[in-house]
């Protein structure tokens, strides 16, 4: 649906005329009692109502990035309410996006909601997109049509000043153990965007499967992608399909971080190109869940030529600043070989203007402070990273691994890091892992050994990933389990309307 160009040209003073002449007796509503997740930084209620109805229109700054954000909101409002904001005959406007450079912090936005208008201010389209998610969540699930001749959706009035605590609020999806289609990934991304998640880390390669086309090394997918854990069909993304994911994420202001896991977790690569193998074992297809048995030959120059091609091709498709090299569980790589390898791969990553991220083991190498450690397991490695002035991303397995079962009844998932029910997933403090300046943020990984379908993916991800989104966005003072669980209960309707197969944990009054 197109944003009506007519609407873009409306002057702001049009706001002064307003819908006050429609004499609707709104129920008083309290902005502080809404169900927004993540909880915003500051909410000031003024206890009145703004009516979203068939007369509501939208004005946005006349520039493509902002127009795209406006169209996104228009489409989502139509999906939720049936209202078509482009189809109003009115000569004034009630929802207005304003570019405001004074809101200088990244992703910071302000919503000013009065009886007559809803104004979103932000410095750029990315920040506006975060604010749009708040607007979407403020719209009630059903219209209050008892007080008026037409259905209206009453949004409580007041002011919201909001910005994230951490710049990195992510989730990782393992498409190597089981492959997920472009359509599956898009569906997941669209729901993540609603919770202001801004990073999608995609684990593209592992022992059981290589999932991205590399044009200079075609056997990676011809041979390395044919199956996955437990056998089955496997799959891979062509470069065009991977780009489709990157573009779809970018439309939602989500950055994609590609991961090629090495020097361990590389059986599928060595199956395709035997010379890569560094432990002298005969290479066979593996479909078990075993880890730690594979390694590249870290002392062969041809291995680094291969890695250079892989990093170059994927980096060219990935506009974000990061390249994730895995680096975890290289249990059959000698320590000195591992350090030599990570040091050398860091240079390759930098050659293609990317910053290296690796699982926490990479902090044992001689990395620059520009590289990042993703802490999943080891306090010691986290401290090593801090000693090297590296930033860290927090993914502690016992708290943030989406592939852990919720409880003994869980249909999918593993339990090596323990059960992670919905409250355990929420009740921890990223702030306790290091100073806010040293931590980039929170990322919840979803390893794919036990899931094959989007329904199974959603069962493990939702609702826990919603809690991680709040841990990454909301300050510690503003977080509380009692508040969160009540707000989350209201999100069941959103999840059901979007056909998300969430786990209906008994800890939440859905
Ligand atoms: C990991 O869970 N091996 C990073």
CSV table of C-alpha atoms and ligand atoms in Angstrom, one decimal:
chain,number,residue,atom,x,y,z
A,1,UNK,CA,0.0,0.0,0.0
A,2,UNK,CA,1.3,3.4,-0.9
A,3,UNK,CA,1.5,6.3,1.5
A,4,UNK,CA,-0.7,9.0,0.0
A,5,UNK,CA,1.8,11.6,-1.3
A,6,UNK,CA,-0.8,14.3,-0.7
A,7,UNK,CA,-0.5,13.6,3.0
A,8,UNK,CA,3.3,14.2,3.0
A,9,UNK,CA,2.9,17.8,1.9
A,10,UNK,CA,0.6,18.9,4.7
A,11,UNK,CA,2.0,21.7,6.7
A,12,UNK,CA,2.5,21.1,10.4
A,13,UNK,CA,0.2,23.9,11.4
A,14,UNK,CA,-2.5,21.7,10.1
A,15,UNK,CA,-2.2,20.0,13.5
A,16,UNK,CA,-3.8,23.0,15.0
A,17,UNK,CA,-7.0,22.1,13.5
A,18,UNK,CA,-7.9,18.9,15.2
A,19,UNK,CA,-10.5,16.3,15.9
A,20,UNK,CA,-11.6,18.1,19.1
A,21,UNK,CA,-14.8,19.0,17.2
A,22,UNK,CA,-15.8,15.4,17.1
A,23,UNK,CA,-17.4,15.4,20.5
A,24,UNK,CA,-16.5,11.9,21.6
A,25,UNK,CA,-16.7,11.1,25.3
A,26,UNK,CA,-13.5,9.1,25.6
A,27,UNK,CA,-13.0,6.9,28.6
A,28,UNK,CA,-10.1,8.2,30.7
A,29,UNK,CA,-7.1,6.1,30.2
A,30,UNK,CA,-3.8,6.0,32.0
A,31,UNK,CA,-0.7,5.8,29.8
A,32,UNK,CA,1.3,4.4,32.7
A,33,UNK,CA,-0.9,1.4,32.8
A,34,UNK,CA,-0.3,0.3,29.1
A,35,UNK,CA,1.3,-3.0,28.2
A,36,UNK,CA,4.3,-1.7,26.3
A,37,UNK,CA,7.3,-4.1,26.1
A,38,UNK,CA,10.1,-3.1,26.5
A,39,UNK,CA,9.1,-0.8,29.3
A,40,UNK,CA,10.0,2.8,28.1
A,41,UNK,CA,12.4,5.0,30.0
A,42,UNK,CA,9.8,7.7,31.0
A,43,UNK,CA,6.0,7.7,30.8
A,44,UNK,CA,4.0,10.7,31.9
A,45,UNK,CA,0.2,10.2,31.8
A,46,UNK,CA,-2.3,13.0,31.1
A,47,UNK,CA,-5.3,10.8,31.5
A,48,UNK,CA,-7.3,11.5,28.3
A,49,UNK,CA,-7.7,9.6,25.1
A,50,UNK,CA,-6.6,10.0,21.5
A,51,UNK,CA,-9.0,8.4,19.0
A,52,UNK,CA,-7.6,6.3,16.2
A,53,UNK,CA,-10.5,5.9,13.8
A,54,UNK,CA,-11.5,6.1,10.1
A,55,UNK,CA,-10.6,9.8,10.0
A,56,UNK,CA,-7.0,9.4,11.3
A,57,UNK,CA,-4.2,10.2,8.9
A,58,UNK,CA,-0.4,10.3,9.0
A,59,UNK,CA,2.2,12.9,8.0
A,60,UNK,CA,5.8,12.0,7.7
A,61,UNK,CA,9.0,13.9,6.7
A,62,UNK,CA,9.4,13.8,2.9
A,63,UNK,CA,12.3,11.4,2.6
A,64,UNK,CA,12.3,7.8,1.6
A,65,UNK,CA,13.6,6.2,4.9
A,66,UNK,CA,10.9,8.1,6.9
A,67,UNK,CA,8.2,7.3,4.3
A,68,UNK,CA,9.1,3.6,4.7
A,69,UNK,CA,8.6,3.8,8.4
A,70,UNK,CA,5.3,5.5,7.8
A,71,UNK,CA,4.2,2.8,5.4
A,72,UNK,CA,5.2,0.2,7.9
A,73,UNK,CA,2.9,1.7,10.5
A,74,UNK,CA,0.1,2.2,8.1
A,75,UNK,CA,0.3,-1.5,7.1
A,76,UNK,CA,0.4,-2.7,10.7
A,77,UNK,CA,-2.5,-0.5,11.7
A,78,UNK,CA,-4.6,-1.8,8.8
A,79,UNK,CA,-3.7,-5.4,9.8
A,80,UNK,CA,-4.7,-4.8,13.4
A,81,UNK,CA,-7.7,-2.6,13.0
A,82,UNK,CA,-8.8,-2.6,9.4
A,83,UNK,CA,-8.4,1.1,9.3
A,84,UNK,CA,-6.8,2.6,6.1
A,85,UNK,CA,-4.9,5.7,7.1
A,86,UNK,CA,-4.3,6.6,3.5
A,87,UNK,CA,-8.0,6.7,2.8
A,88,UNK,CA,-9.1,9.7,4.7
A,89,UNK,CA,-10.7,12.7,3.1
A,90,UNK,CA,-9.7,14.9,6.0
A,91,UNK,CA,-7.6,18.1,5.4
A,92,UNK,CA,-5.8,17.9,8.6
A,93,UNK,CA,-3.7,15.2,10.1
A,94,UNK,CA,-3.5,13.6,13.6
A,95,UNK,CA,-0.4,11.3,13.6
A,96,UNK,CA,2.7,13.2,12.7
A,97,UNK,CA,6.3,12.1,12.5
A,98,UNK,CA,8.8,14.9,13.1
A,99,UNK,CA,12.6,14.8,12.4
A,100,UNK,CA,14.1,16.4,15.5
A,101,UNK,CA,17.9,16.5,15.8
A,102,UNK,CA,17.7,17.5,19.4
A,103,UNK,CA,16.9,13.8,20.2
A,104,UNK,CA,20.6,13.0,19.6
A,105,UNK,CA,21.0,9.6,21.3
A,106,UNK,CA,20.7,6.7,18.9
A,107,UNK,CA,17.2,5.2,18.8
A,108,UNK,CA,15.8,7.8,21.1
A,109,UNK,CA,12.3,9.0,20.4
A,110,UNK,CA,9.6,11.0,22.0
A,111,UNK,CA,5.8,10.5,21.8
A,112,UNK,CA,3.5,13.3,22.7
A,113,UNK,CA,-0.1,12.1,22.7
A,114,UNK,CA,-2.9,14.6,23.2
A,115,UNK,CA,-6.6,14.3,22.6
A,116,UNK,CA,-6.1,15.7,19.2
A,117,UNK,CA,-2.8,14.5,18.0
A,118,UNK,CA,-0.1,11.9,18.3
A,119,UNK,CA,3.4,13.3,17.5
A,120,UNK,CA,6.5,11.1,17.2
A,121,UNK,CA,9.8,12.9,17.3
A,122,UNK,CA,13.1,11.3,16.4
A,123,UNK,CA,16.4,12.3,14.8
A,124,UNK,CA,16.2,9.6,12.1
A,125,UNK,CA,14.2,6.8,10.6
A,126,UNK,CA,15.7,4.1,12.8
A,127,UNK,CA,14.7,5.9,16.0
A,128,UNK,CA,11.3,6.6,14.5
A,129,UNK,CA,10.9,2.9,13.7
A,130,UNK,CA,11.5,2.1,17.4
A,131,UNK,CA,8.8,4.7,18.3
A,132,UNK,CA,6.4,3.2,15.8
A,133,UNK,CA,6.6,-0.1,17.8
A,134,UNK,CA,5.4,1.8,20.9
A,135,UNK,CA,2.6,3.3,18.9
A,136,UNK,CA,1.5,-0.1,17.7
A,137,UNK,CA,1.5,-1.5,21.2
A,138,UNK,CA,-0.5,1.4,22.5
A,139,UNK,CA,-3.3,0.7,20.1
A,140,UNK,CA,-5.8,-1.6,22.0
A,141,UNK,CA,-6.5,-5.0,20.6
A,142,UNK,CA,-10.1,-4.2,20.1
A,143,UNK,CA,-12.0,-1.1,19.3
A,144,UNK,CA,-14.2,0.6,21.9
A,145,UNK,CA,-17.3,1.1,19.7
A,146,UNK,CA,-19.9,1.5,22.3
A,147,UNK,CA,-19.5,5.3,22.6
A,148,UNK,CA,-19.5,6.3,19.0
A,149,UNK,CA,-21.1,5.6,15.7
A,150,UNK,CA,-17.9,4.3,14.3
A,151,UNK,CA,-15.2,2.1,15.9
A,152,UNK,CA,-12.5,3.9,17.6
A,153,UNK,CA,-9.3,2.7,19.2
A,154,UNK,CA,-8.5,4.8,22.2
A,155,UNK,CA,-4.9,5.6,22.9
A,156,UNK,CA,-4.1,7.0,26.3
A,157,UNK,CA,-2.6,10.5,26.3
A,158,UNK,CA,0.7,11.7,27.8
A,159,UNK,CA,4.4,11.8,26.9
A,160,UNK,CA,6.8,8.9,26.4
A,161,UNK,CA,10.5,9.7,26.4
A,162,UNK,CA,12.4,6.6,25.5
A,163,UNK,CA,15.8,5.2,24.5
A,164,UNK,CA,17.6,1.9,24.9
A,165,UNK,CA,20.1,1.1,27.6
A,166,UNK,CA,22.1,-1.1,25.2
A,167,UNK,CA,22.9,-0.6,21.5
A,168,UNK,CA,22.9,-4.4,20.9
A,169,UNK,CA,19.6,-6.2,21.5
A,170,UNK,CA,19.7,-9.4,19.5
A,171,UNK,CA,18.9,-12.9,18.9
A,172,UNK,CA,20.8,-15.6,17.1
A,173,UNK,CA,19.3,-18.3,14.9
A,174,UNK,CA,21.2,-21.5,14.1
A,175,UNK,CA,20.2,-22.4,10.5
A,176,UNK,CA,23.0,-25.0,10.3
A,177,UNK,CA,21.7,-27.8,12.5
A,178,UNK,CA,18.3,-27.5,10.8
A,179,UNK,CA,17.7,-25.2,7.9
A,180,UNK,CA,15.0,-22.5,8.0
A,181,UNK,CA,13.6,-21.0,4.9
A,182,UNK,CA,13.7,-17.3,3.9
A,183,UNK,CA,9.9,-17.1,4.6
A,184,UNK,CA,10.4,-18.6,8.1
A,185,UNK,CA,13.2,-16.1,8.9
A,186,UNK,CA,11.1,-13.2,7.7
A,187,UNK,CA,8.2,-14.2,9.8
A,188,UNK,CA,10.5,-14.3,12.9
A,189,UNK,CA,12.1,-11.0,12.1
A,190,UNK,CA,8.8,-9.2,11.8
A,191,UNK,CA,7.8,-10.3,15.3
A,192,UNK,CA,11.2,-9.4,16.7
A,193,UNK,CA,10.9,-5.9,15.3
A,194,UNK,CA,7.8,-5.3,17.5
A,195,UNK,CA,10.0,-5.7,20.5
A,196,UNK,CA,12.7,-3.3,19.3
A,197,UNK,CA,15.2,-6.1,18.7
A,198,UNK,CA,17.8,-4.6,16.4
A,199,UNK,CA,20.3,-7.4,15.8
A,200,UNK,CA,19.8,-10.7,14.0
A,201,UNK,CA,22.8,-13.0,14.2
A,202,UNK,CA,22.6,-15.9,11.8
A,203,UNK,CA,24.7,-19.0,12.5
A,204,UNK,CA,25.3,-20.0,8.9
A,205,UNK,CA,27.6,-23.0,9.2
A,206,UNK,CA,28.3,-25.9,11.4
A,207,UNK,CA,29.4,-29.5,11.4
A,208,UNK,CA,26.1,-30.7,10.0
A,209,UNK,CA,25.5,-28.2,7.3
A,210,UNK,CA,26.8,-25.2,5.3
A,211,UNK,CA,23.9,-22.9,4.5
A,212,UNK,CA,25.2,-20.0,2.4
A,213,UNK,CA,26.3,-20.1,-1.2
A,214,UNK,CA,29.9,-19.1,-1.7
A,215,UNK,CA,30.5,-18.6,-5.4
A,216,UNK,CA,34.2,-19.2,-5.4
A,217,UNK,CA,33.8,-22.5,-3.4
A,218,UNK,CA,30.6,-24.1,-4.8
A,219,UNK,CA,31.0,-27.5,-3.2
A,220,UNK,CA,30.3,-25.9,0.2
A,221,UNK,CA,26.6,-25.9,-0.7
A,222,UNK,CA,26.7,-28.6,-3.4
A,223,UNK,CA,28.1,-31.1,-0.9
A,224,UNK,CA,28.0,-29.4,2.5
A,225,UNK,CA,24.4,-28.4,2.7
A,226,UNK,CA,22.6,-31.6,1.9
A,227,UNK,CA,21.4,-32.6,5.3
A,228,UNK,CA,21.3,-31.6,9.0
A,229,UNK,CA,20.9,-33.0,12.5
A,230,UNK,CA,19.1,-36.3,12.4
A,231,UNK,CA,19.3,-36.5,8.6
A,232,UNK,CA,16.6,-34.9,6.5
A,233,UNK,CA,16.7,-32.5,3.6
A,234,UNK,CA,19.1,-29.7,4.6
A,235,UNK,CA,19.2,-26.6,2.5
A,236,UNK,CA,21.0,-23.3,1.9
A,237,UNK,CA,20.5,-19.7,0.9
A,238,UNK,CA,21.7,-18.5,-2.5
A,239,UNK,CA,23.4,-15.2,-2.2
A,240,UNK,CA,20.3,-13.5,-3.5
A,241,UNK,CA,18.2,-15.2,-0.8
A,242,UNK,CA,20.6,-14.2,1.9
A,243,UNK,CA,20.4,-10.6,0.6
A,244,UNK,CA,16.7,-10.8,0.7
A,245,UNK,CA,16.9,-11.6,4.5
A,246,UNK,CA,19.4,-8.7,5.0
A,247,UNK,CA,17.1,-6.3,3.1
A,248,UNK,CA,14.0,-7.4,5.0
A,249,UNK,CA,15.8,-7.0,8.3
A,250,UNK,CA,17.1,-3.6,7.2
A,251,UNK,CA,13.5,-2.5,6.5
A,252,UNK,CA,12.9,-3.2,10.1
A,253,UNK,CA,16.1,-1.5,11.2
A,254,UNK,CA,17.6,-4.8,12.2
A,255,UNK,CA,21.2,-5.5,11.5
A,256,UNK,CA,22.2,-9.0,10.3
A,257,UNK,CA,25.4,-10.4,11.7
A,258,UNK,CA,26.6,-13.4,9.7
A,259,UNK,CA,28.5,-16.2,11.5
A,260,UNK,CA,30.9,-18.7,9.9
A,261,UNK,CA,32.0,-20.9,12.8
A,262,UNK,CA,35.7,-21.9,12.7
A,263,UNK,CA,38.2,-23.5,13.2
A,264,UNK,CA,35.9,-26.0,15.0
A,265,UNK,CA,32.4,-26.8,13.9
A,266,UNK,CA,33.6,-27.2,10.4
A,267,UNK,CA,32.9,-30.8,9.4
A,268,UNK,CA,30.6,-29.7,6.5
A,269,UNK,CA,33.2,-27.4,5.0
A,270,UNK,CA,35.9,-30.1,5.2
A,271,UNK,CA,33.4,-32.6,3.7
A,272,UNK,CA,33.2,-30.3,0.7
A,273,UNK,CA,36.9,-29.5,0.6
A,274,UNK,CA,39.1,-32.1,2.3
A,275,UNK,CA,42.2,-30.0,2.4
A,276,UNK,CA,40.6,-27.8,5.1
A,277,UNK,CA,40.6,-30.6,7.6
A,278,UNK,CA,43.2,-30.3,10.3
A,279,UNK,CA,42.9,-33.4,12.4
A,280,UNK,CA,43.8,-36.0,9.8
A,281,UNK,CA,40.5,-37.9,10.2
A,282,UNK,CA,38.6,-39.2,7.3
A,283,UNK,CA,35.7,-36.9,6.7
A,284,UNK,CA,32.2,-38.2,6.7
A,285,UNK,CA,28.8,-36.5,6.8
A,286,UNK,CA,27.7,-36.1,10.4
A,287,UNK,CA,24.1,-35.8,11.4
A,288,UNK,CA,24.5,-36.3,15.1
A,289,UNK,CA,24.5,-33.5,17.7
A,290,UNK,CA,28.1,-34.2,18.7
A,291,UNK,CA,30.5,-31.2,19.0
A,292,UNK,CA,34.2,-30.5,19.3
A,293,UNK,CA,35.6,-33.1,16.9
A,294,UNK,CA,36.3,-31.0,13.8
A,295,UNK,CA,39.0,-28.4,13.0
A,296,UNK,CA,40.5,-26.6,10.1
A,297,UNK,CA,44.2,-27.0,9.5
A,298,UNK,CA,45.4,-23.8,11.0
A,299,UNK,CA,48.9,-24.0,9.6
A,300,UNK,CA,48.0,-24.2,5.9
A,301,UNK,CA,48.0,-21.0,3.8
A,302,UNK,CA,45.4,-22.4,1.5
A,303,UNK,CA,43.0,-22.5,4.4
A,304,UNK,CA,43.4,-18.8,4.9
A,305,UNK,CA,42.9,-18.2,1.2
A,306,UNK,CA,39.6,-20.1,1.5
A,307,UNK,CA,38.6,-18.0,4.6
A,308,UNK,CA,39.5,-14.8,2.7
A,309,UNK,CA,37.1,-15.7,-0.1
A,310,UNK,CA,34.3,-16.7,2.3
A,311,UNK,CA,34.7,-13.5,4.4
A,312,UNK,CA,34.9,-11.4,1.3
A,313,UNK,CA,31.8,-12.8,-0.4
A,314,UNK,CA,29.6,-12.7,2.7
A,315,UNK,CA,30.9,-9.3,3.8
A,316,UNK,CA,29.9,-7.9,0.4
A,317,UNK,CA,26.3,-9.0,1.1
A,318,UNK,CA,26.3,-7.8,4.7
A,319,UNK,CA,26.1,-4.0,5.2
A,320,UNK,CA,26.5,-4.2,9.0
A,321,UNK,CA,29.9,-3.6,10.7
A,322,UNK,CA,30.4,-7.1,12.1
A,323,UNK,CA,31.6,-10.6,11.0
A,324,UNK,CA,31.2,-13.4,13.5
A,325,UNK,CA,33.9,-16.1,13.3
A,326,UNK,CA,32.4,-18.5,15.9
A,327,UNK,CA,35.6,-19.8,17.5
A,328,UNK,CA,33.8,-21.9,20.1
A,329,UNK,CA,34.4,-25.5,21.2
A,330,UNK,CA,37.5,-26.0,19.0
A,331,UNK,CA,38.4,-28.9,21.3
A,332,UNK,CA,40.7,-30.7,18.9
A,333,UNK,CA,42.6,-27.6,17.9
A,334,UNK,CA,45.9,-27.2,19.9
A,335,UNK,CA,45.8,-24.0,22.0
A,336,UNK,CA,48.7,-22.3,20.2
A,337,UNK,CA,47.2,-23.2,16.8
A,338,UNK,CA,43.8,-21.8,17.9
A,339,UNK,CA,45.4,-18.5,18.9
A,340,UNK,CA,47.4,-18.3,15.7
A,341,UNK,CA,44.2,-19.0,13.7
A,342,UNK,CA,42.0,-16.4,15.5
A,343,UNK,CA,44.8,-13.8,15.2
A,344,UNK,CA,45.1,-14.4,11.5
A,345,UNK,CA,41.4,-14.5,10.8
A,346,UNK,CA,41.0,-11.2,12.6
A,347,UNK,CA,43.3,-9.6,10.0
A,348,UNK,CA,41.1,-11.1,7.2
A,349,UNK,CA,37.9,-9.7,8.8
A,350,UNK,CA,39.5,-6.3,9.1
A,351,UNK,CA,40.6,-6.4,5.5
A,352,UNK,CA,37.0,-6.4,4.6
A,353,UNK,CA,36.2,-3.5,6.9
A,354,UNK,CA,34.4,-5.6,9.5
A,355,UNK,CA,34.8,-6.0,13.2
A,356,UNK,CA,35.4,-9.5,14.5
A,357,UNK,CA,32.9,-11.0,16.9
A,358,UNK,CA,33.6,-14.5,18.3
A,359,UNK,CA,32.3,-16.7,21.1
A,360,UNK,CA,34.1,-16.0,24.4
A,361,UNK,CA,37.0,-18.4,23.7
A,362,UNK,CA,38.4,-15.8,21.1
A,363,UNK,CA,39.3,-13.6,24.1
A,364,UNK,CA,42.3,-16.0,24.6
A,365,UNK,CA,43.8,-14.8,21.4
A,366,UNK,CA,45.7,-11.6,20.8
A,367,UNK,CA,42.8,-9.6,19.6
A,368,UNK,CA,42.5,-5.8,19.2
A,369,UNK,CA,40.1,-3.8,21.3
A,370,UNK,CA,38.0,-3.4,18.2
A,371,UNK,CA,37.0,-7.0,18.3
A,372,UNK,CA,34.1,-8.3,20.4
A,373,UNK,CA,33.6,-11.4,22.6
A,374,UNK,CA,30.2,-13.0,22.9
A,375,UNK,CA,30.1,-14.3,26.4
A,376,UNK,CA,28.2,-17.6,26.6
A,377,UNK,CA,30.1,-19.8,29.1
A,378,UNK,CA,33.2,-18.5,30.7
A,379,UNK,CA,33.6,-15.8,33.3
A,380,UNK,CA,37.4,-16.1,32.8
A,381,UNK,CA,37.1,-15.3,29.1
A,382,UNK,CA,34.9,-12.4,29.8
A,383,UNK,CA,37.6,-10.9,32.1
A,384,UNK,CA,40.2,-11.6,29.4
A,385,UNK,CA,38.1,-9.6,27.0
A,386,UNK,CA,37.8,-6.7,29.4
A,387,UNK,CA,41.6,-6.8,30.0
A,388,UNK,CA,42.0,-6.3,26.2
A,389,UNK,CA,39.5,-3.5,26.2
A,390,UNK,CA,37.2,-5.6,24.0
A,391,UNK,CA,33.5,-5.0,24.3
A,392,UNK,CA,31.3,-8.0,25.2
A,393,UNK,CA,27.9,-9.2,24.2
A,394,UNK,CA,26.0,-11.1,26.9
A,395,UNK,CA,24.6,-14.5,26.0
A,396,UNK,CA,25.0,-16.5,29.3
A,397,UNK,CA,23.8,-20.0,28.5
A,398,UNK,CA,22.2,-20.6,31.8
A,399,UNK,CA,20.0,-17.5,31.4
A,400,UNK,CA,19.8,-16.6,27.7
A,401,UNK,CA,19.9,-19.8,25.6
A,402,UNK,CA,16.6,-20.1,23.9
A,403,UNK,CA,17.3,-23.7,23.1
A,404,UNK,CA,17.1,-24.7,26.7
A,405,UNK,CA,13.8,-26.4,27.7
A,406,UNK,CA,11.4,-24.3,29.8
A,407,UNK,CA,10.7,-27.1,32.1
A,408,UNK,CA,10.2,-30.9,32.3
A,409,UNK,CA,7.1,-30.6,30.0
A,410,UNK,CA,8.9,-28.8,27.2
A,411,UNK,CA,8.4,-30.5,23.9
A,412,UNK,CA,11.6,-29.2,22.3
A,413,UNK,CA,15.0,-28.0,23.5
A,414,UNK,CA,18.0,-29.3,25.4
A,415,UNK,CA,18.8,-29.1,29.1
A,416,UNK,CA,22.6,-29.1,29.4
A,417,UNK,CA,22.6,-25.5,30.8
A,418,UNK,CA,19.5,-26.2,32.8
A,419,UNK,CA,15.8,-25.4,32.4
A,420,UNK,CA,15.1,-21.8,31.7
A,421,UNK,CA,11.5,-21.0,32.5
A,422,UNK,CA,10.0,-17.6,31.6
A,423,UNK,CA,10.9,-16.0,34.9
A,424,UNK,CA,14.5,-17.3,35.0
A,425,UNK,CA,15.0,-15.9,31.5
A,426,UNK,CA,13.9,-12.5,32.7
A,427,UNK,CA,15.3,-12.4,36.3
A,428,UNK,CA,18.9,-11.6,35.8
A,429,UNK,CA,20.9,-8.4,35.4
A,430,UNK,CA,23.0,-7.7,32.4
A,431,UNK,CA,24.3,-4.8,34.5
A,432,UNK,CA,26.0,-7.3,36.9
A,433,UNK,CA,28.3,-8.6,34.1
A,434,UNK,CA,30.2,-5.3,33.6
A,435,UNK,CA,29.8,-1.6,33.3
A,436,UNK,CA,27.2,-0.4,30.8
A,437,UNK,CA,30.0,1.1,28.7
A,438,UNK,CA,31.9,-2.2,28.4
A,439,UNK,CA,28.8,-4.3,27.4
A,440,UNK,CA,27.4,-3.9,23.9
A,441,UNK,CA,24.2,-5.6,24.9
A,442,UNK,CA,22.2,-8.8,25.3
A,443,UNK,CA,21.7,-11.5,22.7
A,444,UNK,CA,19.7,-14.7,23.0
A,445,UNK,CA,20.9,-17.6,20.9
A,446,UNK,CA,18.6,-20.2,19.5
A,447,UNK,CA,20.5,-23.3,18.6
A,448,UNK,CA,18.7,-25.5,16.2
A,449,UNK,CA,19.4,-29.2,17.1
A,450,UNK,CA,15.9,-30.0,18.3
A,451,UNK,CA,13.7,-27.8,16.1
A,452,UNK,CA,12.7,-28.3,12.5
A,453,UNK,CA,9.8,-26.0,11.8
A,454,UNK,CA,8.9,-22.4,12.3
A,455,UNK,CA,6.3,-23.5,14.9
A,456,UNK,CA,9.0,-25.3,16.9
A,457,UNK,CA,11.3,-22.3,16.5
A,458,UNK,CA,8.6,-20.0,17.9
A,459,UNK,CA,7.8,-22.4,20.8
A,460,UNK,CA,11.3,-22.0,22.1
A,461,UNK,CA,11.8,-18.3,21.2
A,462,UNK,CA,8.4,-17.0,22.5
A,463,UNK,CA,7.8,-15.6,24.9
A,464,UNK,CA,11.4,-15.7,26.3
A,465,UNK,CA,12.9,-13.5,23.6
A,466,UNK,CA,10.4,-10.8,24.5
A,467,UNK,CA,12.0,-10.7,28.0
A,468,UNK,CA,15.5,-10.5,26.6
A,469,UNK,CA,14.3,-7.6,24.5
A,470,UNK,CA,13.3,-5.8,27.7
A,471,UNK,CA,16.6,-6.7,29.4
A,472,UNK,CA,18.5,-5.1,26.6
A,473,UNK,CA,16.3,-2.0,26.3
A,474,UNK,CA,15.0,-1.1,29.7
A,475,UNK,CA,17.1,0.3,32.6
A,476,UNK,CA,17.3,-1.9,35.7
A,477,UNK,CA,15.3,0.6,37.8
A,478,UNK,CA,12.4,0.3,35.3
A,479,UNK,CA,12.4,-3.5,35.2
A,480,UNK,CA,10.3,-5.7,37.5
A,481,UNK,CA,9.1,-9.3,37.0
A,482,UNK,CA,5.6,-8.4,38.5
A,483,UNK,CA,5.1,-5.6,36.0
A,484,UNK,CA,6.6,-7.6,33.1
A,485,UNK,CA,4.5,-10.7,33.6
A,486,UNK,CA,1.3,-8.6,33.6
A,487,UNK,CA,2.3,-6.8,30.5
A,488,UNK,CA,3.4,-10.0,28.8
A,489,UNK,CA,0.0,-11.6,29.5
A,490,UNK,CA,-1.5,-8.9,27.2
A,491,UNK,CA,0.8,-9.9,24.4
A,492,UNK,CA,-0.8,-13.2,23.9
A,493,UNK,CA,-3.4,-11.6,21.7
A,494,UNK,CA,-0.7,-10.0,19.5
A,495,UNK,CA,1.1,-13.4,19.3
A,496,UNK,CA,-2.0,-15.3,18.4
A,497,UNK,CA,-3.1,-12.7,15.9
A,498,UNK,CA,0.2,-13.0,14.2
A,499,UNK,CA,0.0,-16.8,14.3
A,500,UNK,CA,3.0,-17.2,16.6
A,501,UNK,CA,3.2,-20.6,18.3
A,502,UNK,CA,4.4,-19.4,21.6
A,503,UNK,CA,4.8,-21.6,24.7
A,504,UNK,CA,1.8,-20.7,26.9
A,505,UNK,CA,3.8,-20.9,30.2
A,506,UNK,CA,1.7,-21.3,33.3
A,507,UNK,CA,3.7,-18.5,34.9
A,508,UNK,CA,1.8,-16.0,32.8
A,509,UNK,CA,-1.9,-15.3,33.0
A,510,UNK,CA,-2.4,-15.3,29.2
B,1,LIG,C1,28.2,-22.4,22.0
B,1,LIG,O1,27.1,-22.6,22.7
B,1,LIG,N1,28.9,-23.4,21.7
B,1,LIG,C2,28.6,-21.0,21.7
